[in-house]
Short mmCIF file of C-alpha atoms in Angstrom, two decimals:
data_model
loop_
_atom_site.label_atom_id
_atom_site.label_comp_id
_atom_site.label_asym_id
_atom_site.label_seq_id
_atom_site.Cartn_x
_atom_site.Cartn_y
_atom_site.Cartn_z
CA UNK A 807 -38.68 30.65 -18.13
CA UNK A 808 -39.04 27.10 -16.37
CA UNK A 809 -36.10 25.22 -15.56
CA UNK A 810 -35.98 23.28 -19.13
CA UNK A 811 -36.00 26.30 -20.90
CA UNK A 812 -32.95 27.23 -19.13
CA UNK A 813 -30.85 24.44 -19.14
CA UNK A 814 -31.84 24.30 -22.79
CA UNK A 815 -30.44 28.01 -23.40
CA UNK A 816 -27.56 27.46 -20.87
CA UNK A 817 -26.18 24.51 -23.08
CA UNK A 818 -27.13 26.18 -26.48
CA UNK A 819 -24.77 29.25 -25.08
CA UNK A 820 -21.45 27.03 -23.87
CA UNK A 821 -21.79 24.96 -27.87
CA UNK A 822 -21.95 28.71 -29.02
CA UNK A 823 -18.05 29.32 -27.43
CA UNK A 824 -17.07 25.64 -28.01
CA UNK A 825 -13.28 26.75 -27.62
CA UNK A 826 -13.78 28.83 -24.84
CA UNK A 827 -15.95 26.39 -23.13
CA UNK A 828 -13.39 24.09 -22.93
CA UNK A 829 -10.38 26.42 -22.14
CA UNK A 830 -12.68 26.47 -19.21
CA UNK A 831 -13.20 23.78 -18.42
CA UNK A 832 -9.05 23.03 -18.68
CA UNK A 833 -8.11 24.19 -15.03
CA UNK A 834 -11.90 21.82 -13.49
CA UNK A 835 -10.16 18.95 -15.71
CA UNK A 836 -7.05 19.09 -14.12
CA UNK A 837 -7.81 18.84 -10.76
CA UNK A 838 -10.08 16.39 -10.90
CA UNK A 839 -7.50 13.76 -13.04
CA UNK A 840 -5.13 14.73 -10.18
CA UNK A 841 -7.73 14.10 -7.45
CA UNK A 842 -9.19 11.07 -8.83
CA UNK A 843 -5.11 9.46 -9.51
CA UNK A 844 -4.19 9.57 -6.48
CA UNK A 845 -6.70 8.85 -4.25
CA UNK A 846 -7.41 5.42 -6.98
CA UNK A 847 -3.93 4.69 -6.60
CA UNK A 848 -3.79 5.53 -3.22
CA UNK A 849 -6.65 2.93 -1.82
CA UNK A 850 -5.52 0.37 -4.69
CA UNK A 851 -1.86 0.45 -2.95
CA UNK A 852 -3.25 0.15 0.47
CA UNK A 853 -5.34 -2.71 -0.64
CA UNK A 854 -2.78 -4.78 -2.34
CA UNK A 855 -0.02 -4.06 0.80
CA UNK A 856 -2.44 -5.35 3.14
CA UNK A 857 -3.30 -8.53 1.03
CA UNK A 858 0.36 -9.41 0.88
CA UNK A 859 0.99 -8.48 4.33
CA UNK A 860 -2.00 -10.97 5.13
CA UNK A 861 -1.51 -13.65 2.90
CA UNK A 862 2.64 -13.78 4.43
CA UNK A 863 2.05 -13.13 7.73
CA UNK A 864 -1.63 -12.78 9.05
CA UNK A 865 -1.24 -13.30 12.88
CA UNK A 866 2.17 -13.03 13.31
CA UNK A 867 4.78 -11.32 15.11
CA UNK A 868 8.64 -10.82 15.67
CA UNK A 869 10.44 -10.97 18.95
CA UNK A 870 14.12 -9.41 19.98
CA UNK A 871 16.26 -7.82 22.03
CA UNK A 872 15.83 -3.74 22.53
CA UNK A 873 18.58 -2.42 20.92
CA UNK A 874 18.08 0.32 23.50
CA UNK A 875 18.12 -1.42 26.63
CA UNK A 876 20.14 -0.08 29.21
CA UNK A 877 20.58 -4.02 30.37
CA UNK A 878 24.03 -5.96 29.41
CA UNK A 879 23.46 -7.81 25.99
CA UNK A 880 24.28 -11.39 25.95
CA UNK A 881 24.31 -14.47 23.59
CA UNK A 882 21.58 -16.33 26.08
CA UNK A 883 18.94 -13.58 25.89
CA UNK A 884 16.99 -15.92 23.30
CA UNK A 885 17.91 -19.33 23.16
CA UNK A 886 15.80 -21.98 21.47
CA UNK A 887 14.85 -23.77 24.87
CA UNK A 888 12.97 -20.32 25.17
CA UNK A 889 11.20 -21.00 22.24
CA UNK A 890 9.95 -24.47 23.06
CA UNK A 891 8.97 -23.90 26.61
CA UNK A 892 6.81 -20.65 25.12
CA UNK A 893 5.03 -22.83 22.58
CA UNK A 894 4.21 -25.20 25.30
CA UNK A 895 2.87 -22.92 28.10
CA UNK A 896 1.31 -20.24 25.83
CA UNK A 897 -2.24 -20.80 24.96
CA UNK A 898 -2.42 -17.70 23.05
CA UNK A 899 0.81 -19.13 20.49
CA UNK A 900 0.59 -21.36 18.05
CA UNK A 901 3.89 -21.71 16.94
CA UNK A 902 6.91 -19.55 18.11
CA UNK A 903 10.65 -20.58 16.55
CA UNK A 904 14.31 -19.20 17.10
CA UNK A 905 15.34 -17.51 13.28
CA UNK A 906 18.76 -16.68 12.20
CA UNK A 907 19.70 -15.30 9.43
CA UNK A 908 23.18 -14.67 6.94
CA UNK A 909 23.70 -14.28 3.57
CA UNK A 910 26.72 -16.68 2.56
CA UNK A 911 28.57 -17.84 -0.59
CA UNK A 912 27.35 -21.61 -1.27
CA UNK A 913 28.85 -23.74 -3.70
CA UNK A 914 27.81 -26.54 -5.75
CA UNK A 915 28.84 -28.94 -8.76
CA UNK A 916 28.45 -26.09 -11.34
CA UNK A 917 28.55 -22.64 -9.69
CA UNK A 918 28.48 -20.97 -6.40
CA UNK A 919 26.17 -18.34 -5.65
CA UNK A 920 25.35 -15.84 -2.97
CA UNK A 921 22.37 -16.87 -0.62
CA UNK A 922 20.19 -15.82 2.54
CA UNK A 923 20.77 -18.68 4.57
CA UNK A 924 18.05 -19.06 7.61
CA UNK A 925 18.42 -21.18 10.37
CA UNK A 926 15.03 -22.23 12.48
CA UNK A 927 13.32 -25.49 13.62
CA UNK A 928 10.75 -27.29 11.39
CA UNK A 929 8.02 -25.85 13.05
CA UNK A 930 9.06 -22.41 10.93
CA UNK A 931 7.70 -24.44 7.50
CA UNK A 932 4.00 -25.11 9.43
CA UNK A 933 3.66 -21.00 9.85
CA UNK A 934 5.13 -20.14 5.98
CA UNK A 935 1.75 -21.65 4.22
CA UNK A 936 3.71 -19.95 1.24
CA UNK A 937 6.07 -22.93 0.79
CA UNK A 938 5.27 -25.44 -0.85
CA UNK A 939 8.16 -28.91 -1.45
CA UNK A 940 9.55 -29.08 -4.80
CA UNK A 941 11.60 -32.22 -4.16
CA UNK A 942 12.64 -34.53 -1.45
CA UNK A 943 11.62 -33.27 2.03
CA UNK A 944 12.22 -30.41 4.20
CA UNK A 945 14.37 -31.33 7.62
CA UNK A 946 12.34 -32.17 10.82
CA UNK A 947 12.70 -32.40 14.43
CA UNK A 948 14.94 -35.06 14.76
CA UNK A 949 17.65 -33.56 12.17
CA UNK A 950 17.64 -30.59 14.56
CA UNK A 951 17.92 -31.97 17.52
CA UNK A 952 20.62 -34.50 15.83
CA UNK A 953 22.57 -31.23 14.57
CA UNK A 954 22.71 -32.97 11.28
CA UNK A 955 24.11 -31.06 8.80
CA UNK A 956 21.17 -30.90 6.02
CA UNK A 957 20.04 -28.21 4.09
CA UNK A 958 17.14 -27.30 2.40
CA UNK A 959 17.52 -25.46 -1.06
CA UNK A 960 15.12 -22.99 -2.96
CA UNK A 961 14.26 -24.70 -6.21
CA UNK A 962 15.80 -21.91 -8.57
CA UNK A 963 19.14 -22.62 -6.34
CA UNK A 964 19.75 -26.13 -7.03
CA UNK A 965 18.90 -25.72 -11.01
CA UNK A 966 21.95 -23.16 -10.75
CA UNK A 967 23.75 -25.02 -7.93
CA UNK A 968 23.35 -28.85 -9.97
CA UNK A 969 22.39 -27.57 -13.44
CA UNK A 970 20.54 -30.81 -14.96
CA UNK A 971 21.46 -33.04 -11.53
CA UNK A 972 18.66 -34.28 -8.92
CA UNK A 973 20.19 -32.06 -6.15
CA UNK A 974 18.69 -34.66 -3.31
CA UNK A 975 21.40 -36.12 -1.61
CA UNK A 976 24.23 -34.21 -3.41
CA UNK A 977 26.49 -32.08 -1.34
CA UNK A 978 27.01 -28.42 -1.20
CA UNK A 979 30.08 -26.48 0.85
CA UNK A 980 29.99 -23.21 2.90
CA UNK A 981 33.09 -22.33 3.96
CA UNK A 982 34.81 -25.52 5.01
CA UNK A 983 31.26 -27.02 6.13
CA UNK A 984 29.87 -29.65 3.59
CA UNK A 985 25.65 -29.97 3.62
CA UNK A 986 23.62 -32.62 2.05
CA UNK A 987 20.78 -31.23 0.35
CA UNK A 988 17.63 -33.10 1.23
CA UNK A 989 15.07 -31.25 -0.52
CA UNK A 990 14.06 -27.92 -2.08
CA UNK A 991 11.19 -26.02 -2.19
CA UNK A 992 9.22 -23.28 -4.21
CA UNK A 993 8.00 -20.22 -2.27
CA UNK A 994 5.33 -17.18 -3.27
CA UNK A 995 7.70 -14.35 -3.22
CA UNK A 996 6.29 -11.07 -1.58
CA UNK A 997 4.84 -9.12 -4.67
CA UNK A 998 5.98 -5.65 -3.43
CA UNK A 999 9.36 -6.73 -2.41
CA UNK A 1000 12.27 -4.00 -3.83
CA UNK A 1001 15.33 -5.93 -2.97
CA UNK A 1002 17.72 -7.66 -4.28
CA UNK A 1003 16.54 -11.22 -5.15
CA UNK A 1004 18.40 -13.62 -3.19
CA UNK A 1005 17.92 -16.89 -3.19
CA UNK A 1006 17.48 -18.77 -0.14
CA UNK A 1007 18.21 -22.02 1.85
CA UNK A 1008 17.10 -23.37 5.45
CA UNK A 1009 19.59 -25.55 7.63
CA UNK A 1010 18.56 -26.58 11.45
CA UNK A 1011 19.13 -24.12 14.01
CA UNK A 1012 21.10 -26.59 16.47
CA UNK A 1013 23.06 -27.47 13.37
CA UNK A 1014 23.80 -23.77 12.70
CA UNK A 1015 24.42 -22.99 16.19
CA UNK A 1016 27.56 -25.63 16.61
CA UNK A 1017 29.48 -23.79 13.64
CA UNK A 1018 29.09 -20.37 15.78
CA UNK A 1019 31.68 -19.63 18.12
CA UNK A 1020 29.09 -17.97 20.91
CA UNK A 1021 26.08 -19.56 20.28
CA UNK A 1022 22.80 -17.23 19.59
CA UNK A 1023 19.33 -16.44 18.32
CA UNK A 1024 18.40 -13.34 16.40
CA UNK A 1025 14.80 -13.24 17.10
CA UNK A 1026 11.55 -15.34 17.73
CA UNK A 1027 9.02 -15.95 14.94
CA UNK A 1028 5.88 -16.55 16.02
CA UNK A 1029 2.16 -16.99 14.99
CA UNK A 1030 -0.86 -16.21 17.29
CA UNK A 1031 -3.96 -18.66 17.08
CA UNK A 1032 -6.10 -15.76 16.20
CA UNK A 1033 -6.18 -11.62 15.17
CA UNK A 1034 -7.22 -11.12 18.52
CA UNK A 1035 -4.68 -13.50 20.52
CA UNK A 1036 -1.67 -11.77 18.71
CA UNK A 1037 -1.17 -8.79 21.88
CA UNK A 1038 -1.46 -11.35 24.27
CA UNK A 1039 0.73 -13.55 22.68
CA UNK A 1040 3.53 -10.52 22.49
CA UNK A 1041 2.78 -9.71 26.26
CA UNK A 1042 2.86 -13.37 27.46
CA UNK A 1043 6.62 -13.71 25.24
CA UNK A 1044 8.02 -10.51 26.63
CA UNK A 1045 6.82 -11.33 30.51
CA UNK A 1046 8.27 -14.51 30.52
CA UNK A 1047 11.81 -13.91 28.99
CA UNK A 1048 12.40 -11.18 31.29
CA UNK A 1049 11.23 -12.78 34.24
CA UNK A 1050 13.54 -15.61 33.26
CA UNK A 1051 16.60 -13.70 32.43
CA UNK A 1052 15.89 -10.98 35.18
CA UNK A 1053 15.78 -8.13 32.41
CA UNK A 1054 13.62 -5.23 32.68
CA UNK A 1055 12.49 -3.58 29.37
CA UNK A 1056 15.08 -5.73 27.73
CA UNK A 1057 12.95 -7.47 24.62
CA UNK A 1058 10.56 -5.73 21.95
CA UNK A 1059 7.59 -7.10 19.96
CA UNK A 1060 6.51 -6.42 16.92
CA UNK A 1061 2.93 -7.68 14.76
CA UNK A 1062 2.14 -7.88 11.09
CA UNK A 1063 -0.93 -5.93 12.17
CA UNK A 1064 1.19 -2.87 13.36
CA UNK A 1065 3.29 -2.51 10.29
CA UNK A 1066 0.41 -2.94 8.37
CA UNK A 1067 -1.24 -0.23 10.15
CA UNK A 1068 1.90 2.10 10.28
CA UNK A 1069 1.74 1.94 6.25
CA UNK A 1070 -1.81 2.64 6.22
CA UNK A 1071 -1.06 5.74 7.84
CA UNK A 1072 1.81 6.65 6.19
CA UNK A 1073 -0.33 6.10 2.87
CA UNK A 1074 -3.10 7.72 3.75
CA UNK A 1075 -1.51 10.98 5.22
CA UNK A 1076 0.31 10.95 1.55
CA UNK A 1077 -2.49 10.34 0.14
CA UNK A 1078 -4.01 13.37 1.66
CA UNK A 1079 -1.21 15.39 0.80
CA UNK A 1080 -1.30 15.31 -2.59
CA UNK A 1081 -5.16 15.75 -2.76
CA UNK A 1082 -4.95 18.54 -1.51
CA UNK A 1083 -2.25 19.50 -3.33
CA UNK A 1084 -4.37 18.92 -6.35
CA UNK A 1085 -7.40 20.74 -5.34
CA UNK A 1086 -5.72 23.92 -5.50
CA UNK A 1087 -6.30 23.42 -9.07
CA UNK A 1088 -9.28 23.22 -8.74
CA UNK A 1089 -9.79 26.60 -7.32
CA UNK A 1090 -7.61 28.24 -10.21
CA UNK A 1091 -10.09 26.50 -12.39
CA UNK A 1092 -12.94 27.87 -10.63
CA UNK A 1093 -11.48 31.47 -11.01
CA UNK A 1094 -11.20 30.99 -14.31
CA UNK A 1095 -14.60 29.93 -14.85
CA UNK A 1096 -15.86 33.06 -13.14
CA UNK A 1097 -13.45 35.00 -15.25
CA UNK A 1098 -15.07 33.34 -18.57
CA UNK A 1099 -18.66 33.56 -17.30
CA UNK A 1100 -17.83 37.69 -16.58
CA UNK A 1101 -16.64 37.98 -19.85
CA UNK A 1102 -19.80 36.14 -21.09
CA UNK A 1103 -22.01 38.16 -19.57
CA UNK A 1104 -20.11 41.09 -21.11
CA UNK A 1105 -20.61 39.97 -24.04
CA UNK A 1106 -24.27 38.93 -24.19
CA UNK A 1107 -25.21 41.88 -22.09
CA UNK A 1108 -27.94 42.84 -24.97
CA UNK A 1109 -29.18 39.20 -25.10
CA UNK A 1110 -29.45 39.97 -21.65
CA UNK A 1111 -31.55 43.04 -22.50
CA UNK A 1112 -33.28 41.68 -24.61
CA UNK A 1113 -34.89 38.61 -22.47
CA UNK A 1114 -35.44 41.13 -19.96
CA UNK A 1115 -37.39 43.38 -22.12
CA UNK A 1116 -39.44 40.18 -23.28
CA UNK A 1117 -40.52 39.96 -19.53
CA UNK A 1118 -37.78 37.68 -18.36
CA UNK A 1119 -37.16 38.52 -14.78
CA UNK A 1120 -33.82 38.17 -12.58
CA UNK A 1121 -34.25 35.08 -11.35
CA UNK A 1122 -34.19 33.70 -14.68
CA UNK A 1123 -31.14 34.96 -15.59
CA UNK A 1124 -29.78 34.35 -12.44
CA UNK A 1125 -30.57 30.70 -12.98
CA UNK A 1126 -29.56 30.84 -16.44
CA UNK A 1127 -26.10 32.07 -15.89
CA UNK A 1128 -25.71 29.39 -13.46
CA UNK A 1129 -26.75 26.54 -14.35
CA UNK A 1130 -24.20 27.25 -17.28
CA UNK A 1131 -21.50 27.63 -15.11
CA UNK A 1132 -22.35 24.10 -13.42
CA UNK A 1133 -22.32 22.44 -16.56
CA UNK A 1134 -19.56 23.56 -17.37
CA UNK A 1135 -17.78 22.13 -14.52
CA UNK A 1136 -19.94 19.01 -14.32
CA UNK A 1137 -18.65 18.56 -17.57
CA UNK A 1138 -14.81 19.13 -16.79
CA UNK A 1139 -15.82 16.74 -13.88
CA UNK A 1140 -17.13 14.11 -15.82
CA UNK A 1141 -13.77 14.24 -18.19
CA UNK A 1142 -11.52 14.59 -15.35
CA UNK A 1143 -12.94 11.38 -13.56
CA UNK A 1144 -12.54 9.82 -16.98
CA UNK A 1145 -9.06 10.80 -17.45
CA UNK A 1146 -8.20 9.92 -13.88
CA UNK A 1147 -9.33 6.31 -13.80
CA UNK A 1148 -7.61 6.11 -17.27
CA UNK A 1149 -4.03 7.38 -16.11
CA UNK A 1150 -4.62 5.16 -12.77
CA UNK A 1151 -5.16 2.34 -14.61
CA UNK A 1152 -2.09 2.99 -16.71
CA UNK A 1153 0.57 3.76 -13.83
CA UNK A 1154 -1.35 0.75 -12.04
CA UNK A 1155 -0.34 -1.74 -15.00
CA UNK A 1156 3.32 -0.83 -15.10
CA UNK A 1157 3.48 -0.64 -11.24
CA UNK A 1158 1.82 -3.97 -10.74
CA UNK A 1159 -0.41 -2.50 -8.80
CA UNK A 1160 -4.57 -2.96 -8.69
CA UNK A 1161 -6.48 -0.10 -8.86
CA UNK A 1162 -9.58 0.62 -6.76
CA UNK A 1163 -12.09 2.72 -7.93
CA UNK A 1164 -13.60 4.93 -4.58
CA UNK A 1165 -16.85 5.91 -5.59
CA UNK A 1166 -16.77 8.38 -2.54
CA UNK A 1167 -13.57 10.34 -4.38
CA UNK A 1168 -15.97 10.44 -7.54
CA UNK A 1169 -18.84 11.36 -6.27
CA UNK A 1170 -17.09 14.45 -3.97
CA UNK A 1171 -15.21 14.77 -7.15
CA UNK A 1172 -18.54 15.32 -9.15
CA UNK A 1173 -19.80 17.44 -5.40
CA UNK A 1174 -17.16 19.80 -5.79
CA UNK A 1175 -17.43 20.42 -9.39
CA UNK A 1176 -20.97 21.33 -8.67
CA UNK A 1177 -20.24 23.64 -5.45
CA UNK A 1178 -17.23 25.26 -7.97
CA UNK A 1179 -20.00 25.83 -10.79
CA UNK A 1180 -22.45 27.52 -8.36
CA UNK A 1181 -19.68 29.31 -5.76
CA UNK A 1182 -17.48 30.68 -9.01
CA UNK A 1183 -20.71 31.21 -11.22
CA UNK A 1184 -22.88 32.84 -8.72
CA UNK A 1185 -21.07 36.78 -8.74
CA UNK A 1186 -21.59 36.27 -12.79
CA UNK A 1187 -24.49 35.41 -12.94
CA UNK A 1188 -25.62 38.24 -10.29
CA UNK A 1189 -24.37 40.42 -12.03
CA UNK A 1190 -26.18 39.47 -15.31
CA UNK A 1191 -29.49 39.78 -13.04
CA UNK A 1192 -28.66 42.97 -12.06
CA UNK A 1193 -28.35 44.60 -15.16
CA UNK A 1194 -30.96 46.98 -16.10
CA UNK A 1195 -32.99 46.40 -19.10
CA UNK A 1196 -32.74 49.89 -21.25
CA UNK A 1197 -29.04 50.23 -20.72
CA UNK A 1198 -28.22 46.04 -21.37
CA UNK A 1199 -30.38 47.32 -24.39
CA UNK A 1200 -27.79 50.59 -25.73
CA UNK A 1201 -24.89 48.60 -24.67
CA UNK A 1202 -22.88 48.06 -27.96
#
């Protein structure tokens, strides 16, 4: 018997047990759906996190105090000075701002609402390329250092602060303080982002800083000219605000890059996880393939004799036996990589979330169907090989 002639009598013997051929096949299918899920969803994820995380903050990084610093905390440990004499001796920054941040109750003509208020200098706008001006202007360098008290108002905000009104130059209170609105603005929200939705509003910093009763900064925001200026930029921050406030170990730095990378890791590592998880499966579906294929061989033990008697020899039915077994499988592959791009897809529409196909998961997907097929079918079909001719023959 050549090869053809095998593979022709392999498949002509799994259509003869159509039921049992796919019962199994059942356990192959299984793991492979699992496999292929989560390692599509897994990359897709990764892919879309890191395409936000770009897109809002490629280059960038955070500055602020260590929280465990064994130094005395105090309101000067940022100021905004800090901020412009880093942007101007830096070469590596190419912008760096003081941020605070509070979430407030503003009011307007028609309604008051609860906002994240941030307070920064203009140069914050030139780093955010995800703003864009709905109306009027945003405030500049000259209402900050003038402490006027403007505000800028996401666009969604003034329709519910003004209702039909041109919010630009209307007032809006905060407490006892009374803003003119000078402009709103639209912004790309993150895509990912599970919070609450707030809307938000940007006043100067100065401005922000005289209605404080210890002035302070948060943190730094700031953008490196380049991927590869961003650690220098973090190293040239941290040196020179504790060699200016004579504290050692007192301020921490944090890139886009890093948290990126954390969540890679995290991802991946989960990721791993659950393959695994779902290639035990795939081992209970090789034993049961090697379970079926005994009882085949059981039952076809006078075919057997038969074939033998006709001058087969035992490496024919060796590779008989087997290649059925790795059909089988390949099959239960095929519909399990099916299956598992289909569910992906699915979970990936509701989720918002792209899938991404990794050929490498489907073709060590399809591998290990194969190495199941030949590792689980081998002792079956050895044992068909072995059998001797005149008693396969009285077997009943």
């Amino acid at each position: 018997m050549n090869f053809l002639e095998s593979f022709t009598t392999a498949v002509e013997g799994i259509w003869a047990n159509k039921m049992r051929s796919s019962l199994t096949m059942l356990g192959i299918i299984i793991g492979i759906t699992s496999v292929i899920t989560v390692t599509t969803l897994g990359e897709g994820g990764q892919n879309a996190i890191n395409q936000e995380m770009e897109k809002f903050g490629q280059n960038t990084f955070n500055v602020y105090i260590n929280w465990e610093t064994k130094e005395t905390m105090s309101n000067d440990d940022l100021t905004v000075e800090d901020a412009e004499v880093l942007s101007k001796i830096s070469p590596a920054i190419e912008y760096i701002v003081p941020y605070n941040s509070a979430t407030i109750e503003m009011k307007g003509p028609k309604k008051e609402e609860r906002v994240n208020l941030s307070a920064t200098t203009s140069d914050y706008f030139a780093m955010q390329k995800t703003m864009k001006v709905a109306k009027g202007r945003l405030f500049n360098s000259t209402d900050d250092k003038e402490q006027r008290a403007v505000v800028v108002l996401e666009e969604a905000l003034g329709e519910k602060l003004f209702g039909q009104m041109n919010p630009i130059g209307q007032r809006v209170r905060w407490g006892n303080n009374s803003l003119v609105v000078i402009g709103t603005y639209t912004e790309e929200k993150f895509k990912f982002d599970m919070g609450a939705q707030t809307f938000g509003a940007f006043v100067p910093i100065r401005f922000h800083q005289t209605l404080q009763e210890e002035p302070s900064v948060q943190m730094f925001m700031g953008k490196a000219i380049d991927k590869a200026s961003v650690t220098p930029a973090m190293q040239q921050v941290k040196q020179y605000l504790s060699r200016k406030h004579q504290k050692k170990d007192h301020y921490m730095a944090r890139s886009m890059q890093e948290s990126v990378d954390q969540f890679n890791q995290l991802t991946g590592t989960l990721t791993l996880i659950f393959s695994v998880i779902a290639g035990i499966s795939l081992v209970v579906g090789g034993v049961g393939v090697m379970n079926i294929m005994l009882v085949s061989v059981t039952e076809r033990t006078r075919e057997i004799g038969i074939r033998k008697a006709l001058g087969a020899r035992r490496r024919d039915i060796l590779v008989q036996f087997l290649i059925e077994s790795v059909i089988v499988c390949l099959i239960g592959g095929l519909i399990g990589v099916l299956f598992g791009l289909g569910i992906a897809a699915l979970i990936s529409h509701f989720a918002n979330l792209p899938p991404t196909l990794s050929w490498n998961s489907v073709f060590i997907a399809f591998g290990f169907s194969s190495a199941i097929g030949i590792f689980f079918g081998l002792y079956p079909a050895n044992k068909a090989a072995k059998l001797d001719p005149i008693e396969a023959l009285r077997y009943e």
